[in-house]
mmCIF file of N, CA and C in Angstrom:
data_model
loop_
_atom_site.group_PDB
_atom_site.id
_atom_site.type_symbol
_atom_site.label_atom_id
_atom_site.label_comp_id
_atom_site.label_asym_id
_atom_site.label_seq_id
_atom_site.Cartn_x
_atom_site.Cartn_y
_atom_site.Cartn_z
ATOM 1 N N UNK H 1 0.833 -1.190 0.000
ATOM 2 C CA UNK H 1 0.000 0.000 0.000
ATOM 3 C C UNK H 1 0.876 1.251 0.000
ATOM 4 N N UNK H 2 0.539 2.177 -0.862
ATOM 5 C CA UNK H 2 1.298 3.426 -0.917
ATOM 6 C C UNK H 2 0.949 4.285 0.289
ATOM 7 N N UNK H 3 1.870 5.144 0.652
ATOM 8 C CA UNK H 3 1.641 6.021 1.801
ATOM 9 C C UNK H 3 0.537 7.038 1.539
ATOM 10 N N UNK H 4 0.215 7.329 0.274
ATOM 11 C CA UNK H 4 -0.819 8.315 -0.052
ATOM 12 C C UNK H 4 -2.210 7.704 -0.233
ATOM 13 N N UNK H 5 -2.343 6.363 -0.170
ATOM 14 C CA UNK H 5 -3.646 5.715 -0.352
ATOM 15 C C UNK H 5 -4.679 6.177 0.673
ATOM 16 N N UNK H 6 -4.235 6.447 1.872
ATOM 17 C CA UNK H 6 -5.169 6.877 2.912
ATOM 18 C C UNK H 6 -5.854 8.191 2.543
ATOM 19 N N UNK H 7 -5.193 9.019 1.732
ATOM 20 C CA UNK H 7 -5.789 10.304 1.352
ATOM 21 C C UNK H 7 -7.066 10.099 0.545
ATOM 22 N N UNK H 8 -7.105 9.061 -0.265
ATOM 23 C CA UNK H 8 -8.315 8.761 -1.038
ATOM 24 C C UNK H 8 -9.433 8.290 -0.116
ATOM 25 N N UNK H 9 -9.109 7.419 0.812
ATOM 26 C CA UNK H 9 -10.141 6.901 1.732
ATOM 27 C C UNK H 9 -10.605 7.960 2.720
ATOM 28 N N UNK H 10 -9.818 9.010 2.902
ATOM 29 C CA UNK H 10 -10.169 10.058 3.852
ATOM 30 C C UNK H 10 -10.962 11.202 3.218
ATOM 31 N N UNK H 11 -11.292 11.081 1.949
ATOM 32 C CA UNK H 11 -12.101 12.115 1.299
ATOM 33 C C UNK H 11 -13.550 11.989 1.758
ATOM 34 N N UNK H 12 -14.159 13.128 1.991
ATOM 35 C CA UNK H 12 -15.557 13.160 2.417
ATOM 36 C C UNK H 12 -16.456 12.419 1.430
ATOM 37 N N UNK H 13 -16.212 12.602 0.142
ATOM 38 C CA UNK H 13 -17.046 11.980 -0.883
ATOM 39 C C UNK H 13 -16.964 10.455 -0.886
ATOM 40 N N UNK H 14 -15.987 9.890 -0.212
ATOM 41 C CA UNK H 14 -15.830 8.437 -0.161
ATOM 42 C C UNK H 14 -16.359 7.828 1.134
ATOM 43 N N UNK H 15 -17.032 8.613 1.932
ATOM 44 C CA UNK H 15 -17.556 8.139 3.210
ATOM 45 C C UNK H 15 -19.047 7.818 3.083
ATOM 46 N N UNK H 16 -19.428 6.596 3.337
ATOM 47 C CA UNK H 16 -20.849 6.224 3.333
ATOM 48 C C UNK H 16 -21.604 6.973 4.434
ATOM 49 N N UNK H 17 -20.933 7.200 5.550
ATOM 50 C CA UNK H 17 -21.593 7.850 6.682
ATOM 51 C C UNK H 17 -22.082 9.257 6.347
ATOM 52 N N UNK H 18 -21.359 9.976 5.467
ATOM 53 C CA UNK H 18 -21.747 11.357 5.209
ATOM 54 C C UNK H 18 -23.078 11.496 4.478
ATOM 55 N N UNK H 19 -23.305 10.805 3.348
ATOM 56 C CA UNK H 19 -24.618 10.976 2.717
ATOM 57 C C UNK H 19 -25.758 10.464 3.602
ATOM 58 N N UNK H 20 -25.498 9.452 4.437
ATOM 59 C CA UNK H 20 -26.533 9.000 5.381
ATOM 60 C C UNK H 20 -26.871 10.106 6.366
ATOM 61 N N UNK H 21 -25.830 10.717 6.911
ATOM 62 C CA UNK H 21 -25.996 11.810 7.871
ATOM 63 C C UNK H 21 -26.720 12.997 7.231
ATOM 64 N N UNK H 22 -26.243 13.413 6.061
ATOM 65 C CA UNK H 22 -26.830 14.568 5.389
ATOM 66 C C UNK H 22 -28.275 14.305 4.969
ATOM 67 N N UNK H 23 -28.546 13.112 4.460
ATOM 68 C CA UNK H 23 -29.917 12.771 4.055
ATOM 69 C C UNK H 23 -30.842 12.732 5.272
ATOM 70 N N UNK H 24 -30.370 12.167 6.375
ATOM 71 C CA UNK H 24 -31.191 12.115 7.598
ATOM 72 C C UNK H 24 -31.522 13.527 8.078
ATOM 73 N N UNK H 25 -30.539 14.392 8.075
ATOM 74 C CA UNK H 25 -30.782 15.789 8.485
ATOM 75 C C UNK H 25 -31.764 16.472 7.537
ATOM 76 N N UNK H 26 -31.598 16.225 6.255
ATOM 77 C CA UNK H 26 -32.460 16.826 5.244
ATOM 78 C C UNK H 26 -33.912 16.377 5.442
ATOM 79 N N UNK H 27 -34.116 15.085 5.551
ATOM 80 C CA UNK H 27 -35.475 14.558 5.702
ATOM 81 C C UNK H 27 -36.081 15.026 7.025
ATOM 82 N N UNK H 28 -35.313 14.958 8.095
ATOM 83 C CA UNK H 28 -35.815 15.386 9.405
ATOM 84 C C UNK H 28 -36.218 16.861 9.370
ATOM 85 N N UNK H 29 -35.436 17.683 8.682
ATOM 86 C CA UNK H 29 -35.753 19.115 8.619
ATOM 87 C C UNK H 29 -37.054 19.385 7.860
ATOM 88 N N UNK H 30 -37.448 18.455 6.989
ATOM 89 C CA UNK H 30 -38.710 18.621 6.258
ATOM 90 C C UNK H 30 -39.912 18.597 7.205
ATOM 91 N N UNK H 31 -39.756 17.976 8.349
ATOM 92 C CA UNK H 31 -40.836 17.910 9.328
ATOM 93 C C UNK H 31 -41.011 19.219 10.088
ATOM 94 N N UNK H 32 -39.963 20.022 10.132
ATOM 95 C CA UNK H 32 -39.936 21.194 10.998
ATOM 96 C C UNK H 32 -41.135 22.118 10.864
ATOM 97 N N UNK H 33 -41.541 22.536 9.669
ATOM 98 C CA UNK H 33 -42.667 23.476 9.606
ATOM 99 C C UNK H 33 -43.946 22.932 10.240
ATOM 100 N N UNK H 34 -44.230 21.667 10.012
ATOM 101 C CA UNK H 34 -45.462 21.088 10.547
ATOM 102 C C UNK H 34 -45.354 20.809 12.037
ATOM 103 N N UNK H 35 -44.194 20.364 12.474
ATOM 104 C CA UNK H 35 -44.012 20.081 13.899
ATOM 105 C C UNK H 35 -43.946 21.363 14.714
ATOM 106 N N UNK H 36 -43.324 22.384 14.156
ATOM 107 C CA UNK H 36 -43.227 23.670 14.846
ATOM 108 C C UNK H 36 -44.625 24.227 15.126
ATOM 109 N N UNK H 37 -45.527 24.059 14.165
ATOM 110 C CA UNK H 37 -46.909 24.527 14.338
ATOM 111 C C UNK H 37 -47.596 23.816 15.510
ATOM 112 N N UNK H 38 -47.143 22.595 15.818
ATOM 113 C CA UNK H 38 -47.705 21.831 16.940
ATOM 114 C C UNK H 38 -46.883 22.002 18.213
ATOM 115 N N UNK H 39 -45.782 22.731 18.119
ATOM 116 C CA UNK H 39 -44.911 22.935 19.278
ATOM 117 C C UNK H 39 -44.081 21.710 19.620
ATOM 118 N N UNK H 40 -43.757 20.903 18.613
ATOM 119 C CA UNK H 40 -43.019 19.664 18.841
ATOM 120 C C UNK H 40 -41.675 19.662 18.135
ATOM 121 N N UNK H 41 -40.742 18.904 18.701
ATOM 122 C CA UNK H 41 -39.493 18.597 18.021
ATOM 123 C C UNK H 41 -39.694 17.287 17.261
ATOM 124 N N UNK H 42 -38.774 16.979 16.374
ATOM 125 C CA UNK H 42 -38.866 15.716 15.652
ATOM 126 C C UNK H 42 -38.798 14.537 16.617
ATOM 127 N N UNK H 43 -37.918 14.612 17.588
ATOM 128 C CA UNK H 43 -37.772 13.495 18.524
ATOM 129 C C UNK H 43 -39.037 13.303 19.364
ATOM 130 N N UNK H 44 -39.673 14.384 19.770
ATOM 131 C CA UNK H 44 -40.951 14.258 20.474
ATOM 132 C C UNK H 44 -41.997 13.618 19.556
ATOM 133 N N UNK H 45 -41.989 14.002 18.307
ATOM 134 C CA UNK H 45 -42.931 13.446 17.340
ATOM 135 C C UNK H 45 -42.784 11.935 17.224
ATOM 136 N N UNK H 46 -41.544 11.440 17.131
ATOM 137 C CA UNK H 46 -41.378 9.993 16.990
ATOM 138 C C UNK H 46 -41.747 9.260 18.279
ATOM 139 N N UNK H 47 -41.595 9.926 19.430
ATOM 140 C CA UNK H 47 -42.094 9.333 20.680
ATOM 141 C C UNK H 47 -43.612 9.214 20.589
ATOM 142 N N UNK H 48 -44.262 10.258 20.100
ATOM 143 C CA UNK H 48 -45.714 10.189 19.921
ATOM 144 C C UNK H 48 -46.111 9.082 18.965
ATOM 145 N N UNK H 49 -45.373 8.910 17.880
ATOM 146 C CA UNK H 49 -45.701 7.841 16.938
ATOM 147 C C UNK H 49 -45.722 6.488 17.649
ATOM 148 N N UNK H 50 -44.753 6.266 18.523
ATOM 149 C CA UNK H 50 -44.707 5.008 19.283
ATOM 150 C C UNK H 50 -45.926 4.907 20.194
ATOM 151 N N UNK H 51 -46.247 5.971 20.905
ATOM 152 C CA UNK H 51 -47.360 5.942 21.864
ATOM 153 C C UNK H 51 -48.718 5.895 21.181
ATOM 154 N N UNK H 52 -48.847 6.511 20.031
ATOM 155 C CA UNK H 52 -50.125 6.443 19.308
ATOM 156 C C UNK H 52 -50.369 5.037 18.782
ATOM 157 N N UNK H 53 -49.295 4.324 18.545
ATOM 158 C CA UNK H 53 -49.418 2.945 18.092
ATOM 159 C C UNK H 53 -49.730 2.010 19.258
ATOM 160 N N UNK H 54 -49.088 2.260 20.392
ATOM 161 C CA UNK H 54 -49.273 1.409 21.567
ATOM 162 C C UNK H 54 -49.112 2.264 22.819
ATOM 163 N N UNK H 55 -50.202 2.575 23.449
ATOM 164 C CA UNK H 55 -50.210 3.433 24.637
ATOM 165 C C UNK H 55 -49.915 2.595 25.879
ATOM 166 N N UNK H 56 -49.401 3.250 26.911
ATOM 167 C CA UNK H 56 -49.180 2.578 28.190
ATOM 168 C C UNK H 56 -48.020 1.602 28.157
ATOM 169 N N UNK H 57 -46.870 2.059 27.668
ATOM 170 C CA UNK H 57 -45.713 1.169 27.555
ATOM 171 C C UNK H 57 -44.544 1.690 28.394
ATOM 172 N N UNK H 58 -43.655 0.781 28.783
ATOM 173 C CA UNK H 58 -42.492 1.189 29.581
ATOM 174 C C UNK H 58 -41.519 2.064 28.790
ATOM 175 N N UNK H 59 -40.811 2.912 29.509
ATOM 176 C CA UNK H 59 -39.802 3.774 28.895
ATOM 177 C C UNK H 59 -38.808 2.933 28.095
ATOM 178 N N UNK H 60 -38.390 1.809 28.636
ATOM 179 C CA UNK H 60 -37.429 0.949 27.946
ATOM 180 C C UNK H 60 -37.902 0.495 26.586
ATOM 181 N N UNK H 61 -39.193 0.241 26.467
ATOM 182 C CA UNK H 61 -39.745 -0.177 25.173
ATOM 183 C C UNK H 61 -39.722 0.980 24.175
ATOM 184 N N UNK H 62 -39.993 2.180 24.660
ATOM 185 C CA UNK H 62 -39.912 3.365 23.793
ATOM 186 C C UNK H 62 -38.477 3.528 23.301
ATOM 187 N N UNK H 63 -37.528 3.428 24.219
ATOM 188 C CA UNK H 63 -36.110 3.547 23.859
ATOM 189 C C UNK H 63 -35.725 2.506 22.810
ATOM 190 N N UNK H 64 -36.179 1.283 23.015
ATOM 191 C CA UNK H 64 -35.857 0.197 22.091
ATOM 192 C C UNK H 64 -36.426 0.468 20.703
ATOM 193 N N UNK H 65 -37.694 0.859 20.641
ATOM 194 C CA UNK H 65 -38.328 1.109 19.348
ATOM 195 C C UNK H 65 -37.673 2.267 18.598
ATOM 196 N N UNK H 66 -37.231 3.279 19.340
ATOM 197 C CA UNK H 66 -36.637 4.454 18.711
ATOM 198 C C UNK H 66 -35.124 4.346 18.551
ATOM 199 N N UNK H 67 -34.551 3.265 19.078
ATOM 200 C CA UNK H 67 -33.103 3.067 19.026
ATOM 201 C C UNK H 67 -32.365 4.244 19.669
ATOM 202 N N UNK H 68 -32.921 4.708 20.790
ATOM 203 C CA UNK H 68 -32.346 5.794 21.569
ATOM 204 C C UNK H 68 -32.104 5.314 22.994
ATOM 205 N N UNK H 69 -31.161 5.955 23.685
ATOM 206 C CA UNK H 69 -30.908 5.550 25.062
ATOM 207 C C UNK H 69 -31.812 6.303 26.033
ATOM 208 N N UNK H 70 -31.867 5.781 27.237
ATOM 209 C CA UNK H 70 -32.719 6.348 28.282
ATOM 210 C C UNK H 70 -32.349 7.803 28.572
ATOM 211 N N UNK H 71 -31.070 8.129 28.503
ATOM 212 C CA UNK H 71 -30.615 9.488 28.762
ATOM 213 C C UNK H 71 -31.127 10.498 27.745
ATOM 214 N N UNK H 72 -31.456 10.043 26.565
ATOM 215 C CA UNK H 72 -32.023 10.908 25.524
ATOM 216 C C UNK H 72 -33.538 10.993 25.674
ATOM 217 N N UNK H 73 -34.171 9.856 25.952
ATOM 218 C CA UNK H 73 -35.635 9.790 25.982
ATOM 219 C C UNK H 73 -36.216 10.403 27.265
ATOM 220 N N UNK H 74 -35.600 10.166 28.394
ATOM 221 C CA UNK H 74 -36.161 10.640 29.676
ATOM 222 C C UNK H 74 -36.408 12.148 29.725
ATOM 223 N N UNK H 75 -35.452 12.996 29.311
ATOM 224 C CA UNK H 75 -35.743 14.438 29.318
ATOM 225 C C UNK H 75 -36.892 14.822 28.381
ATOM 226 N N UNK H 76 -37.004 14.120 27.252
ATOM 227 C CA UNK H 76 -38.120 14.373 26.329
ATOM 228 C C UNK H 76 -39.446 14.071 26.996
ATOM 229 N N UNK H 77 -39.480 12.931 27.678
ATOM 230 C CA UNK H 77 -40.716 12.518 28.346
ATOM 231 C C UNK H 77 -41.098 13.506 29.451
ATOM 232 N N UNK H 78 -40.099 14.005 30.139
ATOM 233 C CA UNK H 78 -40.367 14.986 31.202
ATOM 234 C C UNK H 78 -41.022 16.238 30.615
ATOM 235 N N UNK H 79 -40.469 16.732 29.490
ATOM 236 C CA UNK H 79 -41.048 17.913 28.831
ATOM 237 C C UNK H 79 -42.454 17.627 28.315
ATOM 238 N N UNK H 80 -42.648 16.436 27.774
ATOM 239 C CA UNK H 80 -43.968 16.063 27.260
ATOM 240 C C UNK H 80 -44.983 15.952 28.392
ATOM 241 N N UNK H 81 -44.535 15.494 29.544
ATOM 242 C CA UNK H 81 -45.416 15.421 30.714
ATOM 243 C C UNK H 81 -45.756 16.825 31.201
ATOM 244 N N UNK H 82 -44.759 17.700 31.266
ATOM 245 C CA UNK H 82 -45.000 19.085 31.689
ATOM 246 C C UNK H 82 -45.964 19.806 30.755
ATOM 247 N N UNK H 83 -45.943 19.426 29.475
ATOM 248 C CA UNK H 83 -46.852 20.024 28.490
ATOM 249 C C UNK H 83 -48.252 19.425 28.565
ATOM 250 N N UNK H 84 -48.415 18.370 29.370
ATOM 251 C CA UNK H 84 -49.728 17.761 29.548
ATOM 252 C C UNK H 84 -50.081 16.676 28.547
ATOM 253 N N UNK H 85 -49.096 16.177 27.783
ATOM 254 C CA UNK H 85 -49.355 15.180 26.751
ATOM 255 C C UNK H 85 -49.302 13.738 27.251
ATOM 256 N N UNK H 86 -48.500 13.494 28.276
ATOM 257 C CA UNK H 86 -48.324 12.129 28.776
ATOM 258 C C UNK H 86 -48.334 12.114 30.297
ATOM 259 N N UNK H 87 -48.458 10.894 30.834
ATOM 260 C CA UNK H 87 -48.307 10.646 32.276
ATOM 261 C C UNK H 87 -47.226 9.600 32.447
ATOM 262 N N UNK H 88 -46.389 9.811 33.438
ATOM 263 C CA UNK H 88 -45.392 8.802 33.809
ATOM 264 C C UNK H 88 -45.832 8.209 35.134
ATOM 265 N N UNK H 89 -45.812 6.890 35.223
ATOM 266 C CA UNK H 89 -46.219 6.223 36.462
ATOM 267 C C UNK H 89 -45.404 4.944 36.631
ATOM 268 N N UNK H 90 -45.143 4.607 37.863
ATOM 269 C CA UNK H 90 -44.439 3.355 38.153
ATOM 270 C C UNK H 90 -45.367 2.180 37.859
ATOM 271 N N UNK H 91 -44.789 1.122 37.332
ATOM 272 C CA UNK H 91 -45.550 -0.085 37.036
ATOM 273 C C UNK H 91 -46.024 -0.728 38.338
ATOM 274 N N UNK H 92 -47.236 -1.246 38.328
ATOM 275 C CA UNK H 92 -47.771 -1.946 39.498
ATOM 276 C C UNK H 92 -47.030 -3.257 39.738
ATOM 277 N N UNK H 93 -46.533 -3.873 38.660
ATOM 278 C CA UNK H 93 -45.823 -5.153 38.771
ATOM 279 C C UNK H 93 -44.371 -4.986 39.203
ATOM 280 N N UNK H 94 -43.736 -3.895 38.793
ATOM 281 C CA UNK H 94 -42.316 -3.684 39.078
ATOM 282 C C UNK H 94 -42.075 -2.186 39.191
ATOM 283 N N UNK H 95 -41.858 -1.710 40.414
ATOM 284 C CA UNK H 95 -41.743 -0.262 40.608
ATOM 285 C C UNK H 95 -40.457 0.338 40.042
ATOM 286 N N UNK H 96 -39.578 -0.487 39.493
ATOM 287 C CA UNK H 96 -38.386 0.033 38.798
ATOM 288 C C UNK H 96 -38.735 0.471 37.386
ATOM 289 N N UNK H 97 -39.883 0.031 36.898
ATOM 290 C CA UNK H 97 -40.308 0.306 35.521
ATOM 291 C C UNK H 97 -41.266 1.495 35.504
ATOM 292 N N UNK H 98 -40.971 2.463 34.642
ATOM 293 C CA UNK H 98 -41.847 3.621 34.463
ATOM 294 C C UNK H 98 -42.646 3.410 33.181
ATOM 295 N N UNK H 99 -43.970 3.503 33.320
ATOM 296 C CA UNK H 99 -44.885 3.307 32.193
ATOM 297 C C UNK H 99 -45.367 4.679 31.718
ATOM 298 N N UNK H 100 -45.380 4.850 30.400
ATOM 299 C CA UNK H 100 -45.794 6.113 29.788
ATOM 300 C C UNK H 100 -47.170 5.927 29.143
ATOM 301 N N UNK H 101 -48.077 6.818 29.505
ATOM 302 C CA UNK H 101 -49.434 6.783 28.950
ATOM 303 C C UNK H 101 -49.802 8.158 28.415
ATOM 304 N N UNK H 102 -50.526 8.165 27.326
ATOM 305 C CA UNK H 102 -51.023 9.415 26.754
ATOM 306 C C UNK H 102 -52.149 9.980 27.604
ATOM 307 N N UNK H 103 -52.184 11.292 27.705
ATOM 308 C CA UNK H 103 -53.340 11.962 28.288
ATOM 309 C C UNK H 103 -54.337 12.195 27.152
ATOM 310 N N UNK H 104 -55.485 12.721 27.472
ATOM 311 C CA UNK H 104 -56.464 13.058 26.446
ATOM 312 C C UNK H 104 -55.862 14.064 25.460
ATOM 313 N N UNK H 105 -55.124 15.023 25.985
ATOM 314 C CA UNK H 105 -54.466 16.028 25.144
ATOM 315 C C UNK H 105 -53.465 15.362 24.192
ATOM 316 N N UNK H 106 -52.734 14.377 24.674
ATOM 317 C CA UNK H 106 -51.780 13.652 23.840
ATOM 318 C C UNK H 106 -52.470 12.845 22.753
ATOM 319 N N UNK H 107 -53.618 12.258 23.084
ATOM 320 C CA UNK H 107 -54.374 11.508 22.078
ATOM 321 C C UNK H 107 -54.957 12.447 21.017
ATOM 322 N N UNK H 108 -55.433 13.616 21.435
ATOM 323 C CA UNK H 108 -56.006 14.583 20.496
ATOM 324 C C UNK H 108 -54.955 15.129 19.533
ATOM 325 N N UNK H 109 -53.713 15.179 19.972
ATOM 326 C CA UNK H 109 -52.639 15.686 19.128
ATOM 327 C C UNK H 109 -52.474 14.832 17.870
ATOM 328 N N UNK H 110 -52.807 13.552 17.966
ATOM 329 C CA UNK H 110 -52.700 12.667 16.802
ATOM 330 C C UNK H 110 -53.577 13.175 15.665
ATOM 331 N N UNK H 111 -54.747 13.628 15.981
ATOM 332 C CA UNK H 111 -55.656 14.171 14.968
ATOM 333 C C UNK H 111 -55.027 15.386 14.281
ATOM 334 N N UNK H 112 -54.360 16.235 15.064
ATOM 335 C CA UNK H 112 -53.720 17.426 14.502
ATOM 336 C C UNK H 112 -52.504 17.060 13.640
ATOM 337 N N UNK H 113 -51.868 15.946 13.947
ATOM 338 C CA UNK H 113 -50.635 15.543 13.259
ATOM 339 C C UNK H 113 -50.876 14.554 12.119
ATOM 340 N N UNK H 114 -52.112 14.167 11.896
ATOM 341 C CA UNK H 114 -52.400 13.052 10.986
ATOM 342 C C UNK H 114 -51.928 13.264 9.549
ATOM 343 N N UNK H 115 -51.801 14.504 9.105
ATOM 344 C CA UNK H 115 -51.408 14.759 7.716
ATOM 345 C C UNK H 115 -49.897 14.872 7.529
ATOM 346 N N UNK H 116 -49.152 14.892 8.612
ATOM 347 C CA UNK H 116 -47.698 15.081 8.516
ATOM 348 C C UNK H 116 -47.021 13.989 7.682
ATOM 349 N N UNK H 117 -47.291 12.699 7.907
ATOM 350 C CA UNK H 117 -46.594 11.691 7.086
ATOM 351 C C UNK H 117 -46.801 11.880 5.582
ATOM 352 N N UNK H 118 -48.004 12.194 5.178
ATOM 353 C CA UNK H 118 -48.284 12.387 3.756
ATOM 354 C C UNK H 118 -47.585 13.635 3.223
ATOM 355 N N UNK H 119 -47.617 14.717 4.008
ATOM 356 C CA UNK H 119 -46.969 15.958 3.570
ATOM 357 C C UNK H 119 -45.465 15.763 3.425
ATOM 358 N N UNK H 120 -44.854 15.132 4.392
ATOM 359 C CA UNK H 120 -43.406 14.928 4.336
ATOM 360 C C UNK H 120 -43.057 13.881 3.290
ATOM 361 N N UNK H 121 -43.868 12.845 3.168
ATOM 362 C CA UNK H 121 -43.634 11.827 2.145
ATOM 363 C C UNK H 121 -43.609 12.440 0.767
ATOM 364 N N UNK H 122 -44.419 13.449 0.565
ATOM 365 C CA UNK H 122 -44.446 14.155 -0.706
ATOM 366 C C UNK H 122 -43.212 15.016 -0.931
ATOM 367 N N UNK H 123 -42.459 15.287 0.125
ATOM 368 C CA UNK H 123 -41.244 16.104 0.013
ATOM 369 C C UNK H 123 -40.027 15.282 -0.395
ATOM 370 N N UNK H 124 -40.099 13.965 -0.234
ATOM 371 C CA UNK H 124 -38.971 13.110 -0.582
ATOM 372 C C UNK H 124 -39.061 12.828 -2.076
ATOM 373 N N UNK H 125 -38.075 13.322 -2.791
ATOM 374 C CA UNK H 125 -38.112 13.273 -4.253
ATOM 375 C C UNK H 125 -37.521 11.970 -4.778
ATOM 376 N N UNK H 126 -38.233 10.876 -4.526
ATOM 377 C CA UNK H 126 -37.843 9.566 -5.037
ATOM 378 C C UNK H 126 -39.092 8.862 -5.535
ATOM 379 N N UNK H 127 -38.969 8.098 -6.613
ATOM 380 C CA UNK H 127 -40.114 7.285 -7.032
ATOM 381 C C UNK H 127 -40.443 6.282 -5.915
ATOM 382 N N UNK H 128 -41.706 5.892 -5.785
ATOM 383 C CA UNK H 128 -42.105 4.997 -4.694
ATOM 384 C C UNK H 128 -41.275 3.720 -4.586
ATOM 385 N N UNK H 129 -40.918 3.119 -5.723
ATOM 386 C CA UNK H 129 -40.151 1.869 -5.664
ATOM 387 C C UNK H 129 -38.744 2.106 -5.110
ATOM 388 N N UNK H 130 -38.135 3.251 -5.430
ATOM 389 C CA UNK H 130 -36.810 3.567 -4.886
ATOM 390 C C UNK H 130 -36.911 3.910 -3.401
ATOM 391 N N UNK H 131 -37.959 4.627 -3.022
ATOM 392 C CA UNK H 131 -38.160 4.958 -1.610
ATOM 393 C C UNK H 131 -38.329 3.677 -0.796
ATOM 394 N N UNK H 132 -39.076 2.716 -1.323
ATOM 395 C CA UNK H 132 -39.272 1.436 -0.634
ATOM 396 C C UNK H 132 -37.958 0.676 -0.511
ATOM 397 N N UNK H 133 -37.172 0.672 -1.570
ATOM 398 C CA UNK H 133 -35.873 -0.005 -1.547
ATOM 399 C C UNK H 133 -34.938 0.655 -0.533
ATOM 400 N N UNK H 134 -34.929 1.983 -0.504
ATOM 401 C CA UNK H 134 -34.110 2.706 0.467
ATOM 402 C C UNK H 134 -34.534 2.353 1.889
ATOM 403 N N UNK H 135 -35.827 2.333 2.120
ATOM 404 C CA UNK H 135 -36.382 1.959 3.425
ATOM 405 C C UNK H 135 -35.862 0.581 3.849
ATOM 406 N N UNK H 136 -35.950 -0.377 2.934
ATOM 407 C CA UNK H 136 -35.496 -1.745 3.225
ATOM 408 C C UNK H 136 -33.988 -1.794 3.479
ATOM 409 N N UNK H 137 -33.215 -1.077 2.679
ATOM 410 C CA UNK H 137 -31.762 -1.057 2.863
ATOM 411 C C UNK H 137 -31.359 -0.420 4.196
ATOM 412 N N UNK H 138 -32.049 0.638 4.564
ATOM 413 C CA UNK H 138 -31.721 1.291 5.835
ATOM 414 C C UNK H 138 -32.004 0.373 7.015
ATOM 415 N N UNK H 139 -33.134 -0.310 6.988
ATOM 416 C CA UNK H 139 -33.424 -1.252 8.075
ATOM 417 C C UNK H 139 -32.446 -2.424 8.056
ATOM 418 N N UNK H 140 -32.028 -2.836 6.878
ATOM 419 C CA UNK H 140 -31.021 -3.895 6.784
ATOM 420 C C UNK H 140 -29.706 -3.419 7.411
ATOM 421 N N UNK H 141 -29.339 -2.180 7.115
ATOM 422 C CA UNK H 141 -28.133 -1.593 7.687
ATOM 423 C C UNK H 141 -28.226 -1.554 9.210
ATOM 424 N N UNK H 142 -29.417 -1.292 9.717
ATOM 425 C CA UNK H 142 -29.630 -1.246 11.169
ATOM 426 C C UNK H 142 -29.715 -2.638 11.784
ATOM 427 N N UNK H 143 -29.752 -3.663 10.921
ATOM 428 C CA UNK H 143 -29.834 -5.033 11.423
ATOM 429 C C UNK H 143 -31.215 -5.375 11.935
ATOM 430 N N UNK H 144 -32.227 -4.734 11.380
ATOM 431 C CA UNK H 144 -33.599 -4.961 11.820
ATOM 432 C C UNK H 144 -34.502 -5.132 10.611
ATOM 433 N N UNK H 145 -35.631 -5.747 10.866
ATOM 434 C CA UNK H 145 -36.655 -5.788 9.828
ATOM 435 C C UNK H 145 -37.787 -4.877 10.279
ATOM 436 N N UNK H 146 -38.676 -4.540 9.365
ATOM 437 C CA UNK H 146 -39.792 -3.648 9.669
ATOM 438 C C UNK H 146 -40.578 -4.161 10.863
ATOM 439 N N UNK H 147 -40.849 -3.241 11.801
ATOM 440 C CA UNK H 147 -41.662 -3.577 12.966
ATOM 441 C C UNK H 147 -40.909 -4.318 14.061
ATOM 442 N N UNK H 148 -39.638 -4.530 13.865
ATOM 443 C CA UNK H 148 -38.841 -5.260 14.873
ATOM 444 C C UNK H 148 -38.489 -4.372 16.040
#
């Protein structure tokens, strides 16, 4: 190996991580106008997506579904509770487990947010078959299948 070979591998354009990072930021930023109108961050929104699908679940399950650690999710949940969207309560079976439940206000927010997926989906400039393939490849990269 030549001593200058590393210079080629060290170019930004040769890093898989960079287009993934930039694309993730780009897509996430597309949510901003709609989420801002609801007073939400993107991360709060994805917590809501989990809770709207399955209410009354432990913090650990939320962390697992979002592939985030407890240190990231807990402050979000605290803010969401202060805003009146969720309740945190100790599990009756195991008081070490904190269960998150939507309040009525949190459930009503789903109605206000219902058009966001379609609006943002329309912002991604890929034909449906390519978008589906990208979706599958990203989950493969994460070592997961859909819904896992």
